[in-house]
Coordinates of C-alpha atoms in Angstrom, one line a residue:
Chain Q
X29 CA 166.6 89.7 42.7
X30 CA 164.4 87.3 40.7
X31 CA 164.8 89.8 37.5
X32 CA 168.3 89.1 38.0
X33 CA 167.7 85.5 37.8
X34 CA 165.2 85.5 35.0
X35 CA 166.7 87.8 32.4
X36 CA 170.0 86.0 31.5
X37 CA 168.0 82.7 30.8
X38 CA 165.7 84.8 28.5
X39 CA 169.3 86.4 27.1
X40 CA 171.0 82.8 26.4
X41 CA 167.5 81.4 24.9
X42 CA 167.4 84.1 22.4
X43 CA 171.2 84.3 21.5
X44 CA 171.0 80.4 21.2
X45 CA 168.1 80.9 18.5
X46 CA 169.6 83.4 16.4
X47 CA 172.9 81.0 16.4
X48 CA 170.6 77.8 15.3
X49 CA 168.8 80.2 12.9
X50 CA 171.6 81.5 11.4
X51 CA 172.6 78.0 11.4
X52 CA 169.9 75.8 9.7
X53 CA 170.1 79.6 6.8
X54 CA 173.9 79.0 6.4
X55 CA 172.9 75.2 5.7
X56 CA 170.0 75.7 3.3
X57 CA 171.8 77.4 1.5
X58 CA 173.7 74.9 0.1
X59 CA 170.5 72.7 -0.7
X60 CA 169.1 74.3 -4.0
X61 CA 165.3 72.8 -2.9
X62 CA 165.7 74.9 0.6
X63 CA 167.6 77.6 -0.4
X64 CA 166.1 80.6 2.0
X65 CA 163.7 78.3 3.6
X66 CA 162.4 78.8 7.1
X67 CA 162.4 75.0 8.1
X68 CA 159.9 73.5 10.2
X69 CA 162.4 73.6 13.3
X70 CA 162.8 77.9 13.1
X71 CA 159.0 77.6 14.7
X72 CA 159.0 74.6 15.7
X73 CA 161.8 72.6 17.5
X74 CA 163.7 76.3 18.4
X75 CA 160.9 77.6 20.4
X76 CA 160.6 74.5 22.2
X77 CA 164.6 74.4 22.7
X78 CA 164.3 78.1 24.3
X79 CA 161.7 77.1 26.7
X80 CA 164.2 74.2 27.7
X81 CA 166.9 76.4 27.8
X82 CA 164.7 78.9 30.4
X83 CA 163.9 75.9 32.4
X84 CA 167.2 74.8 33.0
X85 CA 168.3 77.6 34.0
X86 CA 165.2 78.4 36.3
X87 CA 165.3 74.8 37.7
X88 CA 166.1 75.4 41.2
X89 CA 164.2 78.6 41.8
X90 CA 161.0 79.0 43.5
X91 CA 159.0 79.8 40.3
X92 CA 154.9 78.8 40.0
X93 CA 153.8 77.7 36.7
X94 CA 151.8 81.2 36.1
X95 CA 155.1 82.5 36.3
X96 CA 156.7 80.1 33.5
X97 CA 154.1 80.7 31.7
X98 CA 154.6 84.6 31.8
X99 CA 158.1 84.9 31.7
X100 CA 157.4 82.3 28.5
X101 CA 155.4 85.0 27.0
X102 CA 158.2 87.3 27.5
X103 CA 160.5 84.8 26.1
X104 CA 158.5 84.2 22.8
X105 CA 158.3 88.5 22.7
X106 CA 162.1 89.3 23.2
X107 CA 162.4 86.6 19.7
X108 CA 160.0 88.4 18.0
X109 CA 161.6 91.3 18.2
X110 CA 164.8 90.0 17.4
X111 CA 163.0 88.8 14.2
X112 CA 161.8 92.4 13.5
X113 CA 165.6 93.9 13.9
X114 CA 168.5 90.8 12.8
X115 CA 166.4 89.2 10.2
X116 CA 164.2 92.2 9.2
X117 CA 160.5 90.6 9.3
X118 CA 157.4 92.6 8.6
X119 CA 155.0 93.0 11.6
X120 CA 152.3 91.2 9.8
X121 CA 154.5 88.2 9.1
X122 CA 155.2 88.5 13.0
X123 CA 151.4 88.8 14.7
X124 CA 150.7 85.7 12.2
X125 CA 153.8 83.9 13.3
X126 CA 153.8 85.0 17.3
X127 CA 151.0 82.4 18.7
X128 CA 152.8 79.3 17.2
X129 CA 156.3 80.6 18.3
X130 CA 154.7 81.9 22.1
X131 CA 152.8 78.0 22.3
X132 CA 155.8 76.2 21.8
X133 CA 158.5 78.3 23.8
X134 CA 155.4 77.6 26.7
X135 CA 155.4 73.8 25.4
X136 CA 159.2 73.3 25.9
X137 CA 159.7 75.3 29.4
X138 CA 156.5 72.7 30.8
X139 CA 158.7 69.8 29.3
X140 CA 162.0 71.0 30.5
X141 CA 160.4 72.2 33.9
X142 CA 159.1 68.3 33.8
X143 CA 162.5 67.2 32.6
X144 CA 164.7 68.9 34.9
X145 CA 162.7 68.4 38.0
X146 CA 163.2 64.7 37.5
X147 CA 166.5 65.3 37.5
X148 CA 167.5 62.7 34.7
X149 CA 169.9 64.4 33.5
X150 CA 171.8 62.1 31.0
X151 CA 167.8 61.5 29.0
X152 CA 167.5 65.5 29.2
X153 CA 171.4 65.7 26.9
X154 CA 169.4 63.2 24.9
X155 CA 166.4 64.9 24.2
X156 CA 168.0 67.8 23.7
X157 CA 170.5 66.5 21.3
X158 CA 167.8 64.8 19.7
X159 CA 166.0 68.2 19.1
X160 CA 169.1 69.6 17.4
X161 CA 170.3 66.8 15.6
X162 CA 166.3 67.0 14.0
X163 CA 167.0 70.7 13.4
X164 CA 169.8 70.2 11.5
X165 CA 168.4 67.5 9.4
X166 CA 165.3 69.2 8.6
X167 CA 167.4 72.4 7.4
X168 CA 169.1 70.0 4.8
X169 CA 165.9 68.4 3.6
X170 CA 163.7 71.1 3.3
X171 CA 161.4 71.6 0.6
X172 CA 158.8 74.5 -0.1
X173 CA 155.5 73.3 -0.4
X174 CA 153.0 74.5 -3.3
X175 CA 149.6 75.0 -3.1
X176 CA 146.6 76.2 -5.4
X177 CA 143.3 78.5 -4.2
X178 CA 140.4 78.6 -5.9
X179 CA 137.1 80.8 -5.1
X180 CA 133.8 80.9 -7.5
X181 CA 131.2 83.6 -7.2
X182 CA 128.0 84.5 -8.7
X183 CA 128.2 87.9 -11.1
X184 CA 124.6 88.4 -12.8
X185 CA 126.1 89.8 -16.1
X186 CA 126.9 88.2 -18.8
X187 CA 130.5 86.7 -19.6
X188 CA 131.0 89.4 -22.3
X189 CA 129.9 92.4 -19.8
X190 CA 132.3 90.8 -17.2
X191 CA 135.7 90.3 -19.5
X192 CA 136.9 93.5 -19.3
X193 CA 137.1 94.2 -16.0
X194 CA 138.9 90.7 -15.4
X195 CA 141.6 91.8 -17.4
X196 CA 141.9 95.6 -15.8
X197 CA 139.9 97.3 -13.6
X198 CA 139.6 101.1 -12.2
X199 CA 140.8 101.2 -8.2
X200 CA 138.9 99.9 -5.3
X201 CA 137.8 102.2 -3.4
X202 CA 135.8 99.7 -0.2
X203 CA 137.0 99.3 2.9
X204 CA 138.9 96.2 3.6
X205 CA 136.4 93.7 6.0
X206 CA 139.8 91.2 6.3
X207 CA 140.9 91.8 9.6
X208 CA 144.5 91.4 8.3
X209 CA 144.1 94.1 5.5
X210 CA 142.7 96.4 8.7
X211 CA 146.0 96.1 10.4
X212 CA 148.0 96.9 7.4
X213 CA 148.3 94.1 4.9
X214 CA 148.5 95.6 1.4
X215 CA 145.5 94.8 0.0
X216 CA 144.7 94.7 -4.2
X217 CA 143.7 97.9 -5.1
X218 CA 144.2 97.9 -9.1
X219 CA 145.0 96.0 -12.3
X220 CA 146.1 97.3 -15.2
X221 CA 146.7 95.8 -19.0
X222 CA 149.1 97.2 -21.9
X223 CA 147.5 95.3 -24.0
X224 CA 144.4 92.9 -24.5
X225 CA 146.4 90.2 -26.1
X226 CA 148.7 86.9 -24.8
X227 CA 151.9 87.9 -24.1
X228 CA 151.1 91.6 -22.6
X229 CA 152.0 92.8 -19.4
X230 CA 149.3 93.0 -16.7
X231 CA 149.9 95.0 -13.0
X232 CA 148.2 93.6 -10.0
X233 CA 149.1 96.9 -8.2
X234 CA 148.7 97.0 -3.7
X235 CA 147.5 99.1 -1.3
X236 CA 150.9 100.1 -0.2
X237 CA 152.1 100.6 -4.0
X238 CA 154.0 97.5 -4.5
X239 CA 153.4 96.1 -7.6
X240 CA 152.6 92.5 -8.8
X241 CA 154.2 92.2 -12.6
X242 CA 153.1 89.8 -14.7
X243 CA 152.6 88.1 -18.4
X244 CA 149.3 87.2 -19.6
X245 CA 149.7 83.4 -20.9
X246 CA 146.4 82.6 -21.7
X247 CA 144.0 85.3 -23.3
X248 CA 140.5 83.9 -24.3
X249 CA 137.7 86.5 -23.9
X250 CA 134.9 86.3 -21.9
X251 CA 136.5 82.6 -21.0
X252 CA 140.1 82.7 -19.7
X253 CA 142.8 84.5 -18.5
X254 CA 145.8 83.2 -17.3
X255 CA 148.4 84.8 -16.1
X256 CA 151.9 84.4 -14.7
X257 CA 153.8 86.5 -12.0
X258 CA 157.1 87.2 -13.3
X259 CA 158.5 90.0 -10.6
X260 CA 157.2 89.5 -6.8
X261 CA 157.4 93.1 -5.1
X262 CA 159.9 93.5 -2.8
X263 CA 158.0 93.7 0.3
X264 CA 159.7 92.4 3.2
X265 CA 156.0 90.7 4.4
X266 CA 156.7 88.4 0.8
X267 CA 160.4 88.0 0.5
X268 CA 161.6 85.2 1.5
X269 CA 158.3 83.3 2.4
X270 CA 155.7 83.3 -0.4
X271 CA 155.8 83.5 -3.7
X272 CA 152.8 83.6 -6.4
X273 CA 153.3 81.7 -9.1
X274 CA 150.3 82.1 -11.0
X275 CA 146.8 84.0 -11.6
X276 CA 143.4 83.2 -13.0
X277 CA 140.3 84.0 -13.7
X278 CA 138.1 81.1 -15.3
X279 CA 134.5 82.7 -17.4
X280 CA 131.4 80.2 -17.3
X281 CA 128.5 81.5 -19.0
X282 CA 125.6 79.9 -16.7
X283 CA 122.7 80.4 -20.0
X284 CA 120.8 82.5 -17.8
X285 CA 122.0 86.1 -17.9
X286 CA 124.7 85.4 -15.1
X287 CA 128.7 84.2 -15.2
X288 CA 130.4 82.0 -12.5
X289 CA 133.4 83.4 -12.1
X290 CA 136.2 81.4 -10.8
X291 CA 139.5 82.8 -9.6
X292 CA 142.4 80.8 -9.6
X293 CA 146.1 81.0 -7.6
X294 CA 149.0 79.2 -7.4
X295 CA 151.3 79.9 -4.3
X296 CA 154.5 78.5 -3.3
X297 CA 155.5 79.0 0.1
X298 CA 159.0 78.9 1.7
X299 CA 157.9 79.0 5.6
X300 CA 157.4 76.0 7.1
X301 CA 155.5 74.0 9.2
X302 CA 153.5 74.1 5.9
X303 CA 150.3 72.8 8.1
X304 CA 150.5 76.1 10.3
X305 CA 151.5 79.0 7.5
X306 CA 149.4 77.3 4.8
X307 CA 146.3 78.3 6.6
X308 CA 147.2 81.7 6.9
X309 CA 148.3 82.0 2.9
X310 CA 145.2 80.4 1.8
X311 CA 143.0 82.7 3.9
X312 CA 145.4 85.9 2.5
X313 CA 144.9 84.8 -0.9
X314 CA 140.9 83.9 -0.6
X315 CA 140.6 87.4 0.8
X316 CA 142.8 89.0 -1.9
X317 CA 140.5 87.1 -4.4
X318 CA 137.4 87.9 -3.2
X319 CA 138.1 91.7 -2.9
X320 CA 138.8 91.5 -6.4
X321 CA 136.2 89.7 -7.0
X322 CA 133.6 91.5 -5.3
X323 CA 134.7 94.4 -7.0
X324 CA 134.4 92.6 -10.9
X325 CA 131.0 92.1 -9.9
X326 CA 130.2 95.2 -8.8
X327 CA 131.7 97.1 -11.9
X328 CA 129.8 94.6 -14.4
X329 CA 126.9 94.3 -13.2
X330 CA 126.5 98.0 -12.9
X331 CA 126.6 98.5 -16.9
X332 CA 124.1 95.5 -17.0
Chain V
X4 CA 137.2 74.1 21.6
X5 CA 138.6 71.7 24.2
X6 CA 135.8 69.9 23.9
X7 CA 135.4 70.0 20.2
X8 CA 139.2 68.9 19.9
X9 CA 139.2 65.9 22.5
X10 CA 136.1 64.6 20.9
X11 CA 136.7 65.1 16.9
X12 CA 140.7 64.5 17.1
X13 CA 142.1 62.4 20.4
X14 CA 143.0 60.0 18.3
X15 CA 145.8 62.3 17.8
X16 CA 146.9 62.2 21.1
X17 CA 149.7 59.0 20.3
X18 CA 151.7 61.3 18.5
X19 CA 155.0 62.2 20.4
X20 CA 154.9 65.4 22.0
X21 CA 151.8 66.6 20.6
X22 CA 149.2 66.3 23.6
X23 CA 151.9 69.0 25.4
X24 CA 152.0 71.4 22.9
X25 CA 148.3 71.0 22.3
X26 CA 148.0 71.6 26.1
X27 CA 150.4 74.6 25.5
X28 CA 148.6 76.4 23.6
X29 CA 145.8 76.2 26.5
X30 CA 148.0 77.4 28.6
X31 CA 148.5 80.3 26.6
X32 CA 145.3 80.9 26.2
X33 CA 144.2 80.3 29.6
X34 CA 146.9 83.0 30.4
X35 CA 145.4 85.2 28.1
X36 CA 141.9 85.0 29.3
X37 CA 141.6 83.4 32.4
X38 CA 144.6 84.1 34.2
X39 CA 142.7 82.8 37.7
X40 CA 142.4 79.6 36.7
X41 CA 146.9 79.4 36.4
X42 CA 146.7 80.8 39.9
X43 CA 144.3 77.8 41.4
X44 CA 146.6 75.2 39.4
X45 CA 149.5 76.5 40.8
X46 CA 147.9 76.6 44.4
X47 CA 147.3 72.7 44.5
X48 CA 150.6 72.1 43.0
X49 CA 152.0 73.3 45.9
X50 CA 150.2 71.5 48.2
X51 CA 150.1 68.7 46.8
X52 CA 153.5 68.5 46.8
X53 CA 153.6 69.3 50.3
X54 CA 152.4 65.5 51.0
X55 CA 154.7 63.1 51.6
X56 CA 156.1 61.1 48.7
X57 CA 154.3 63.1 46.3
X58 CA 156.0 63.7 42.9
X59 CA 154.9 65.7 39.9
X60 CA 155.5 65.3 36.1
X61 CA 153.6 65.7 32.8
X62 CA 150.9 63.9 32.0
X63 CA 151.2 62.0 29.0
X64 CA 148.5 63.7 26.9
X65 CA 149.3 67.0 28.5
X66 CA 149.0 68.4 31.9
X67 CA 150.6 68.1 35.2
X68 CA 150.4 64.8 36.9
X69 CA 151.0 64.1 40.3
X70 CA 152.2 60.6 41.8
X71 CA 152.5 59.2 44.7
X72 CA 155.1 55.7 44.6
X73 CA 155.1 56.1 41.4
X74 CA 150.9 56.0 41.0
X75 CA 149.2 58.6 39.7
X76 CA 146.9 60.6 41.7
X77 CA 145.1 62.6 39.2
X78 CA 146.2 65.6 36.8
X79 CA 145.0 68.5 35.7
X80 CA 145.2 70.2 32.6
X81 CA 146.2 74.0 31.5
X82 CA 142.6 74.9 31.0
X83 CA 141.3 73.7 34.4
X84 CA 140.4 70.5 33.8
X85 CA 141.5 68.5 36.9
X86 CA 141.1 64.6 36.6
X87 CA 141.1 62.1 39.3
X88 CA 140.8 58.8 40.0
X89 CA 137.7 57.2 42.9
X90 CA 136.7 54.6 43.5
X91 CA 133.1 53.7 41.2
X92 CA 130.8 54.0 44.3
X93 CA 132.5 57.6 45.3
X94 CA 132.2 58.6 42.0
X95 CA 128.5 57.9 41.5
X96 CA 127.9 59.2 44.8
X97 CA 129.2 62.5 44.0
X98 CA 128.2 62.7 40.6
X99 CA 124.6 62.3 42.2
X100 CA 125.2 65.3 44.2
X101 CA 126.7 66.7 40.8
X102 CA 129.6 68.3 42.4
X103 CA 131.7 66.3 39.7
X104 CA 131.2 65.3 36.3
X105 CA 131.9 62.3 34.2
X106 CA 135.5 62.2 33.2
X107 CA 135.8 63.4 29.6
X108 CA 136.9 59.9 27.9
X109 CA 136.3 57.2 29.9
X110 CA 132.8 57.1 30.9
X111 CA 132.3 53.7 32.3
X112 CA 135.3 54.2 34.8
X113 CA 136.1 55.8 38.2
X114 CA 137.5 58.5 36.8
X115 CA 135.7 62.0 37.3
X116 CA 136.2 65.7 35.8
X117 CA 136.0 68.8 37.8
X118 CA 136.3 72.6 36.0
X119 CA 138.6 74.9 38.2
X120 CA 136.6 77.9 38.2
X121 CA 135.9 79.4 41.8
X122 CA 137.2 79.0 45.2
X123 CA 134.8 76.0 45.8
X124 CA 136.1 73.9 42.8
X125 CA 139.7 74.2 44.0
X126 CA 139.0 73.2 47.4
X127 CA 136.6 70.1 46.1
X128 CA 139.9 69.2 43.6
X129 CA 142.1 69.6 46.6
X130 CA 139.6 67.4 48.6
X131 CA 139.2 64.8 45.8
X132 CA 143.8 64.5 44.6
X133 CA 143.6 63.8 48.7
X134 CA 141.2 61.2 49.0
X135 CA 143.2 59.9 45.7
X136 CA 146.0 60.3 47.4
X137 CA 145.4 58.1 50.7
X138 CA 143.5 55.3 48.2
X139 CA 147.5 55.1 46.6
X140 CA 149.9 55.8 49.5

C-alpha cells in the first residue's frame, strides 16, 4: 500500500528532471558561452525541485522523517540511473556527482515537507516558480569556468638527466594509490614524442587506451615544455564536462645536483556548480600529475 | 566536522537556503552512519506534536523547529543536536550535573545542547522541549 503511494511521486520527480534537463540543454544551446553546459541548476535547483515534488505528493501521508530521508535516497538513485541510460554518463562522473545530487533531493523534500505542512500554498507556487524561473535563467547565462593546477616536486638529478623523460617516457607500471584510479578512472600510463622539436606531436596515452593528442608549443630542454591538447579522447567520463587545454612541465636547476620540477595544467570545465566539480577536477588532475611525476623521478634519478 | 564547520564558517549561515542544505547533507550522512539517531528524532517529533498547539517547521539555520503560539520551543538538528531554550538558573543547574552542555553559539544565554545518542538522551530532550514547552504555552 505505501509502495503504491511512494513510487509514482519518485516516477513524476524523475520525469519532471529529465524534462527541465532536456530543457535548460535545448536552451544552452543557443548561447555559444554554454553550449553543452551542465548549469548550476542540473545539481542544484533540480534536485531540490524533485524533493519538493516527493513532498507534495507525500504531504498527507503518515511518513517519519527517516523515511523521507530514505525514500530521498531512492529518489537521488532512480536519477542517477536515468543519467547512466538517457544522457549516457560514465559511472565515475556519477559516484563523484551522486552525494551533491542525494543532499539536495534530501534538502528540498525537508523544505517542501516544511512547506507543505504549513499549508501556504500560494508562497509554495512562488517558491517553486522562483526555482524554475532561476533554472531557466542560469541555463541562458552559463559560462564554463577555467582553472589552472600546478604541483612541484623534488627530482635529485640534474635538469639534463630529467628532460627526456618529460618529453616521453616508457609505461608505468605502479599501482594507482588514487582512490578514484582504483575504481576505474583511466589513469596516465604513457607519453610518447615524434619528434624532439616545437611543433611535434606528443601522446599522453591512458589506462583504458584513450589517447590525449597534442602539439608541443614550447620546446626548451632541460627548461620547458609546453604543450597544447588539440584532440580530447572521446571518453564519455570527459565529454561534455572537462576539457584540458594545456600541459606543462617547468625545469629549475636547484645548483645542487637536484631539479624542481613543476607540472603545469590548464582545465576548462563545463559542469557546474564550479565550487563543487572544481574540487574534484583539481584533485583528478593533481593525481594525474603526480603519477607522472613520480614516475619522471623515478626513471631519472635511476640513471643518476 | 559539525563542529569544525559551525565554528570556522557560521558566518555563512545568512545565506538563503544554505543552513538546510548544509543540514542536508547531515542528514545524509547521519542516515548513512547513524541511522539511530533519525529514529530518536523522529520519536520526539511525534510527540511533541502530540501537545496541544504545538507546530513544527524548519529552523532557520537548518533543522526541525517546533513552536508552540508561534514561540519556539527548541530544535534539533539532522545530526542529533537538539537545542532548547531554559531558563539561566535551569540551565546552570543542569549543566552542573552535566547532563547538558553549553549550547554551541551562544554561550552566555539559556540556551543548552544535548547529543541524541542513547535512550537516556532522548528522554532528557523529551524532558527538557517539555519543560520549554510549559515555560511558552
Amino acid at each position: 500500500m505505501k509502495t503504491q503511494k511512494i513510487v509514482p511521486a519518485l516516477i513524476i520527480a524523475n520525469v519532471f528532471a529529465l524534462i527541465i534537463i532536456g530543457i535548460t540543454k535545448w536552451i544552452s544551446l543557443y548561447s555559444s558561452d554554454a553550449a553543452g553546459i551542465f548549469v548550476f541548476s542540473d545539481f542544484v535547483i533540480v534536485p531540490m525541485l524533485m524533493g519538493m515534488i516527493t513532498a507534495y505528493s507525500w504531504r498527507d501521508f503518515d511518513l517519519t522523517g527517516l523515511e523521507y530521508a530514505k525514500y530521498s535516497i531512492w529518489n537521488a538513485f532512480i536519477a542517477i540511473a536515468c543519467a547512466y541510460f538517457f544522457l549516457d554518463e560514465g559511472y565515475i562522473c556519477l559516484i563523484i556527482v551522486s552525494p551533491l545530487l542525494a543532499g539536495f533531493v534530501i534538502a528540498g523534500a525537508f523544505l517542501g515537507k516544511a512547506m507543505f505542512r504549513n499549508n501556504g500554498n500560494r508562497m509554495n507556487v512562488s517558491i517553486f516558480s522562483l526555482l524554475l524561473l532561476i533554472t531557466i535563467a542560469d541555463s541562458i547565462t552559463a559560462a564554463p569556468y577555467e582553472n589552472e593546477v600546478s604541483d612541484t616536486m623534488i627530482i635529485n638529478a640534474p635538469p639534463e638527466k630529467v628532460w627526456p623523460y618529460v618529453v616521453a617516457y616508457e609505461p608505468i607500471k605502479e599501482k594507482e594509490e588514487y582512490w578514484l584510479f582504483r575504481v576505474g578512472m583511466p589513469s596516465p600510463v604513457q607519453s610518447t614524442a615524434e619528434a624532439y622539436c616545437e611543433g611535434a606531436g606528443r601522446k599522453c596515452i591512458f589506462s583504458n587506451g584513450y589517447t590525449f593528442d597534442e602539439k608541443m608549443t614550447v620546446f626548451k630542454p632541460a627548461e620547458d615544455l609546453t604543450f597544447d591538447i588539440v584532440n580530447q579522447p572521446r571518453d564519455p567520463e570527459i565529454m561534455g564536462h572537462i576539457d584540458i587545454l594545456r600541459g606543462q612541465f617547468i625545469l629549475k636547476d636547484n645548483g645542487d645536483g637536484t631539479t624542481t620540477l613543476t607540472g603545469n595544467s590548464w582545465y576548462r570545465l563545463y559542469v557546474m556548480p564550479s565550487w563543487y566539480f572544481d574540487a574534484w577536477a583539481s584533485s583528478v588532475t593533481r593525481n594525474v600529475h603526480l603519477r607522472v611525476m613520480e614516475h619522471i623521478k623515478k626513471l631519472s634519478e635511476k640513471n643518476v | 566536522m559539525f563542529d569544525f564547520i559551525i565554528k570556522y564558517f557560521s558566518f555563512l549561515k545568512h545565506i538563503p537556503l544554505l543552513p538546510h542544505i548544509f543540514d542536508a547533507l547531515i542528514r545524509l550522512q547521519t542516515f548513512v552512519f547513524n541511522k539511530k539517531v533519525l529514529e530518536h528524532i523522529d520519536v520526539i517529533e511525534r510527540t511533541v506534536l502530540s501537545w496541544e498547539k504545538t507546530s513544527a517547521g524548519m529552523h532557520q539555520y537548518g533543522g526541525l523547529q517546533f513552536n508552540v503560539n508561534n514561540r519556539e520551543i527548541g530544535h534539533i538538528h539532522s545530526n542529533g543536536l537538539v537545542d532548547v531554550l531554559l531558563k539561566k538558573e535551569i540551565k546552570e543547574q543542569l549543566m552542573k550535573e552535566g547532563r547538558v552542555e553549553d549550547h554551541h553559539i551562544f554561550k552566555r544565554s539559556g540556551w543548552v545542547s544535548l547529543h541524541l545518542r542513547t535512550e537516556q538522551d532522548k528522554q532528557l530532550a523529551l524532558e527538557l522541549l517539555e519543560y520549554s514547552y510549559l515555560l511558552k504555552r
